[in-house]
C-alpha atoms as one frame of an Amber mdcrd trajectory, in Angstrom:
protein
 101.181  88.208 119.770  98.954  91.136 120.677  95.925  92.799 119.098  94.958
  96.421 118.508  91.594  97.707 117.271  92.179 100.050 114.331  89.127 101.575
 112.660  86.895  98.852 114.051  89.140  95.929 113.016  91.301  93.719 115.191
  94.896  93.828 113.950  97.407  91.216 115.110 100.894  92.535 115.835 104.122
  91.877 117.738 106.172  94.567 119.458 109.506  93.197 120.602 112.571  94.812
 122.147 113.387  97.580 124.589 111.636 100.943 124.598 114.898 102.888 124.287
 115.869 101.276 120.976 115.001 102.687 117.522 111.820 101.151 116.096 111.832
  99.067 112.905 108.431  98.371 111.318 108.258  95.350 108.997 105.477  94.640
 106.458 104.994  91.186 104.923 104.091  90.067 101.359 100.631  89.272 100.015
  99.348  85.831 101.029 101.890  85.368 103.822 102.035  86.637 107.423 104.298
  88.431 109.878 106.034  85.080 110.415 108.217  85.887 107.381 110.322  88.030
 109.734 110.879  85.414 112.447 114.382  84.382 111.378 115.559  88.020 111.348
 114.628  88.713 114.970 117.819  87.341 116.610 119.902  89.712 114.469 117.664
  92.769 114.908 116.604  92.692 118.551 119.980  93.429 120.189 119.950  96.862
 118.496 116.357  97.620 117.496 112.782  97.436 118.695 110.795  95.476 116.120
 107.131  95.845 115.150 105.468  93.391 112.767 101.796  92.921 111.929  99.417
  90.873 109.798  97.694  92.550 106.842  93.869  92.444 106.601  92.569  88.879
 106.495  96.103  87.500 106.840  97.559  85.626 109.804  95.524  86.497 112.891
  94.246  89.896 111.694  90.525  90.359 111.160  89.188  90.380 107.614  88.538
  93.688 105.874  85.051  95.164 106.170  83.121  97.030 103.518  84.716  98.920
 100.660  87.964  98.836  98.725  91.402  98.731 100.359  93.902 101.463  99.446
  97.622 101.894 100.129  96.627 104.787 102.397  94.535 102.379 104.497  97.495
 100.055 104.988  99.869 102.925 105.747  97.373 104.201 108.334  97.561 100.816
 110.065 101.346 101.042 110.161 101.209 104.567 111.588  98.594 103.596 114.186
 100.811 100.735 115.344 103.891 102.987 115.464 101.900 105.512 117.495 100.828
 102.704 119.813 104.522 101.859 120.258 105.230 105.500 121.124 107.485 106.085
 118.113 107.361 109.472 116.416 109.778 108.243 113.759 110.826 104.764 112.702
 112.663 102.663 110.137 110.473 100.749 107.683 111.103  97.633 105.615 108.519
  95.913 103.440 108.456  93.134 100.871 106.089  92.938  97.886 102.791  94.516
  98.984 104.667  95.414 102.174 106.894  97.506  99.930 103.774  99.212  98.561
 102.966 100.235 102.137 106.492 101.622 102.378 106.043 103.620  99.191 102.819
 105.112 100.529 104.598 106.120 103.732 107.450 107.611 101.728 105.073 109.518
  99.462 102.794 110.949 102.162 104.502 110.573 105.548 108.228 110.956 104.907
 108.609 113.026 108.087 107.891 109.879 110.132 110.697 107.835 108.561 114.366
 107.392 109.383 114.849 105.024 106.438 112.871 102.847 104.008 113.991  99.465
 102.704 111.813  98.290  99.816 112.324  94.705  98.722 110.865  92.738  95.833
 108.302  95.386  94.999 107.660  98.095  92.441 106.057 101.441  91.753 103.893
  99.346  89.431 103.487  95.611  90.084 102.013  93.481  87.323  99.005  94.682
  85.338  95.417  95.559  86.102  94.274  92.537  84.097  96.532  90.169  86.061
  95.258  91.346  89.431  91.611  91.506  88.365  91.838  87.940  87.101  93.458
  86.707  90.283  90.876  88.474  92.453  88.120  86.791  90.482  89.701  83.370
  90.834  90.155  83.781  94.580  86.512  84.696  94.976  85.328  81.749  92.887
  87.892  79.063  93.820  89.341  80.125  97.173  92.927  80.729  98.306  93.548
  77.080  99.048  92.787  76.124  95.455  95.254  78.553  93.886  98.036  78.302
  96.488  99.728  75.447  94.615 100.511  77.730  91.673 101.183  80.943  93.649
 103.505  79.771  96.438 106.254  78.311  94.170 106.633  81.806  92.646 107.775
  83.130  96.021 111.035  81.165  96.144 113.863  80.186  93.830 113.557  76.796
  92.139 116.653  75.564  93.940 115.212  76.447  97.336 111.937  74.615  96.660
 113.834  71.567  95.398 116.091  71.543  98.462 113.214  72.051 100.906 109.819
  70.863  99.594 108.293  71.439 103.038 108.780  75.178 102.514 106.241  75.121
  99.700 103.783  72.925 101.598 104.000  75.035 104.744 103.312  78.331 103.009
 100.527  76.768 100.950  98.857  75.872 104.226  99.351  79.412 105.539  98.019
  81.001 102.363  94.971  78.724 102.361  94.004  79.938 105.833  93.648  83.555
 104.706  90.407  85.405 104.062  89.489  85.145 100.381  87.711  88.493 100.111
  90.470  90.478 101.863  93.062  88.919  99.557  90.913  89.698  96.501  90.564
  93.334  97.508  94.311  93.617  98.036  94.784  92.219  94.529  92.449  94.891
  93.190  94.411  97.516  95.095  97.650  96.388  93.442  95.978  96.558  90.047
  94.611 100.065  90.510  97.389 101.985  92.298 100.850 103.048  91.169 103.517
 105.316  92.641 104.972 106.680  89.434 106.081 110.276  89.990 105.293 110.239
  93.726 108.594 109.207  95.342 111.117 111.903  94.433 112.893 114.400  96.716
 111.633 112.978 100.005 114.874 113.418 101.966 114.722 109.878 103.375 117.357
 107.167 103.059 116.007 104.520 100.636 117.491 101.097  99.867 116.083  98.632
  97.330 116.639  94.872  97.349 115.508  92.281  94.828 116.079  88.667  93.829
 117.580  87.420  90.584 114.939  84.657  90.421 111.966  86.759  91.486 109.154
  86.092  89.019 106.639  88.495  90.572 108.865  91.581  90.730 111.902  90.847
  88.568 115.038  93.014  88.624 113.672  95.272  85.868 110.757  96.217  88.145
 113.174  97.162  90.918 115.309  99.151  88.476 112.253 101.178  87.489 111.455
 101.762  91.166 115.032 102.909  91.810 114.614 105.537  89.091 111.392 106.722
  90.772 113.295 107.055  94.071 115.933 109.483  92.758 118.291 106.672  91.795
 118.194 104.922  95.180 120.772 102.130  95.547 119.565  98.720  94.381 121.084
  95.328  95.111 119.892  92.135  93.424 120.531  89.021  95.511 121.767  86.127
  93.409 119.686  82.925  93.231 116.961  84.416  95.447 113.245  84.633  94.723
 110.468  86.930  95.953 110.817  86.622  99.751 114.469  86.939 100.825 113.618
  87.172 104.542 112.479  83.533 104.342 114.867  82.237 101.709 118.135  83.858
 102.901 117.372  85.370 106.332 120.997  85.752 107.446 121.966  87.619 104.265
 118.799  89.705 104.379 119.459  90.647 108.016 123.002  91.679 107.114 121.758
  93.936 104.324 118.999  95.429 106.472 121.294  96.137 109.424 123.641  98.006
 107.100 120.749 100.253 106.053 119.515 100.821 109.612 122.908 101.772 111.066
 123.530 105.484 111.589 126.103 106.737 109.105 128.494 108.734 111.276 130.832
 109.518 108.384 134.474 110.410 109.101 134.173 111.079 112.836 137.853 111.915
 113.216 137.709 114.641 110.581 134.205 116.095 110.993 132.753 114.728 114.230
 129.058 113.883 114.493 126.313 116.405 113.875 124.128 117.637 116.730 120.896
 116.275 115.211 122.223 112.702 115.186 123.254 112.934 118.817 119.953 114.507
 119.818 117.947 111.719 118.178 119.914 109.053 120.045 119.757 110.980 123.316
 115.963 111.190 123.081 115.662 107.494 122.270 117.821 106.410 125.206 116.883
 108.910 127.926 113.341 109.690 126.803 111.867 112.784 125.179 110.723 114.330
 128.479 114.141 114.168 130.151 115.889 115.694 127.148 113.239 118.417 126.903
 113.775 119.336 130.570 117.543 119.467 130.118 117.169 121.694 127.074 114.636
 124.003 128.718 116.764 124.389 131.848 119.901 125.267 129.894 121.121 128.858
 130.196 123.774 130.877 128.428 126.231 129.314 130.896 125.666 125.635 130.130
 123.947 125.566 126.724 127.284 125.000 124.914 127.987 122.156 127.361 124.630
 120.532 126.579 125.428 120.794 122.874 128.877 119.295 123.416 127.656 116.215
 125.312 124.897 115.724 122.753 127.448 115.643 119.925 130.154 113.673 121.747
 128.481 111.347 124.259 125.273 110.750 122.331 126.517 111.304 118.788 129.984
 109.779 118.657 129.559 107.122 121.361 125.934 106.056 121.806 125.114 106.391
 118.098 128.018 104.150 117.125 126.865 100.636 116.214 130.017  98.767 117.281
 128.407  98.108 120.672 124.723  97.611 121.369 122.963 100.116 123.606 122.546
  97.345 126.148 126.321  96.898 126.253 126.902 100.653 126.503 124.400 100.855
 129.346 126.292  98.217 131.340 129.643  99.911 130.728 128.328 103.361 131.646
 126.545 102.142 134.770 129.651 100.316 135.967 131.912 103.340 135.469 129.523
 105.750 137.200 129.064 103.349 140.120 132.825 102.885 140.553 133.381 106.655
 140.499 130.437 107.384 142.805 128.792 109.806 140.396 125.352 109.538 141.979
 123.429 112.034 139.833 124.382 110.464 136.533 124.265 106.968 138.064 120.619
 107.440 139.065 119.798 108.612 135.530 121.507 105.611 133.943 119.945 103.149
 136.370 116.572 104.411 135.150 117.794 104.280 131.553 118.958 100.686 132.027
 115.320  99.683 132.511 114.277 101.445 129.284 117.069  99.661 127.436 115.958
  96.313 128.815 118.741  95.325 131.199 117.695  92.478 133.450 118.126  92.414
 137.192 120.722  89.653 136.783 122.745  91.765 134.339 122.701  94.813 136.628
 123.735  92.630 139.554 126.751  91.358 137.632 127.736  94.901 136.624 127.721
  96.026 140.249 129.520  92.880 141.441 132.265  93.701 138.941 132.374  97.170
 140.469 132.850  95.568 143.898 135.850  93.543 142.733 137.541  96.098 140.498
 136.329  99.420 141.911 135.710  98.718 145.587 133.056  97.162 147.808 131.849
 100.488 149.296 131.158 101.902 145.825 129.228  98.800 144.807 127.313  98.695
 148.077 126.271 102.319 147.594 125.217 101.624 143.995 123.138  98.612 145.039
 121.345 100.810 147.569 120.641 103.499 144.973 119.362 100.910 142.511 116.943
  99.542 145.103 115.631 103.055 145.770 114.899 103.324 142.056 112.839 100.143
 141.976 115.371  97.471 141.105 115.095  94.170 142.991 111.427  94.019 143.979
 111.476  90.528 145.553 112.871  89.687 149.001 115.615  87.045 148.927
């Protein structure tokens, strides 16, 4: 876990995965912490860089200071963290109040988003009276005192019955939060709505809910879908308010389907230039792609466009292999063929993608066996010139 000072507050976050992968920002529900995403990480990290953080007064993040909290404040935290990660654009997924953050981003910062997955949330959640009452109780009784009645609402009855420790564990976590920060977030939920603010944003939106969600039942998600131009909605059967904890494997499957680039019918229409360019920038870096584009002339500009559509659009944007796997394949082929210029580029790229020294060594040892020892020996030498293998054997 790391910390970043944002507007004078210490915010706890995790940034996991290789720099060259698309960023996914995940926002947790009220009263919980970024730990709700832990069981999704094994499924996400092979293909995506993942950023999670704790809301004000939650987990390890510092309590809120003076004044009310607004959705814009929380969205600003998300944007500051994405900027810190070096991501101009990113995918976003949020549950409950995390979904409110997503709606704020969609309403005011759609240009920063590749996609938005909103789960167990709504354009309007509950009533002003409900949230005002809860804020008052938290201030007078404390989070620990009310956790016994709040936490069971997060999960389906069957899940609590099958795993009583789930309730006890999250009661402990909720009780550790800052009472005043939680109360102000309650007041935010009671005073802000996104009705009429989410149409025609040009961003892919997916909604997920739970059939046994008491806080944001299916009808709340249906109303949100209508606000989002009829965005697709799926209700998960026998699931409560926090699917990432209750059914992490299913949730990861649904989320990965949203995050994947839709290449359409490649055989009939190919892949558009913009898709290839986005992937090329992610893998090679913005500066390299900018130099290649600036140096292009009337002679090779069509060639640059072709490799962007074919190599980076049809191949590297395809989700059947991870970018790590494609990096190993590409590096091995270039080494075997002795294509030094491209090999040097992809040896640098392999570091951005997160290849380990052991993985690169195995790639080049395969080249030695199947492509020839001289080719592998030359590739090892080039890799060392580029900073691979810092320790003497």
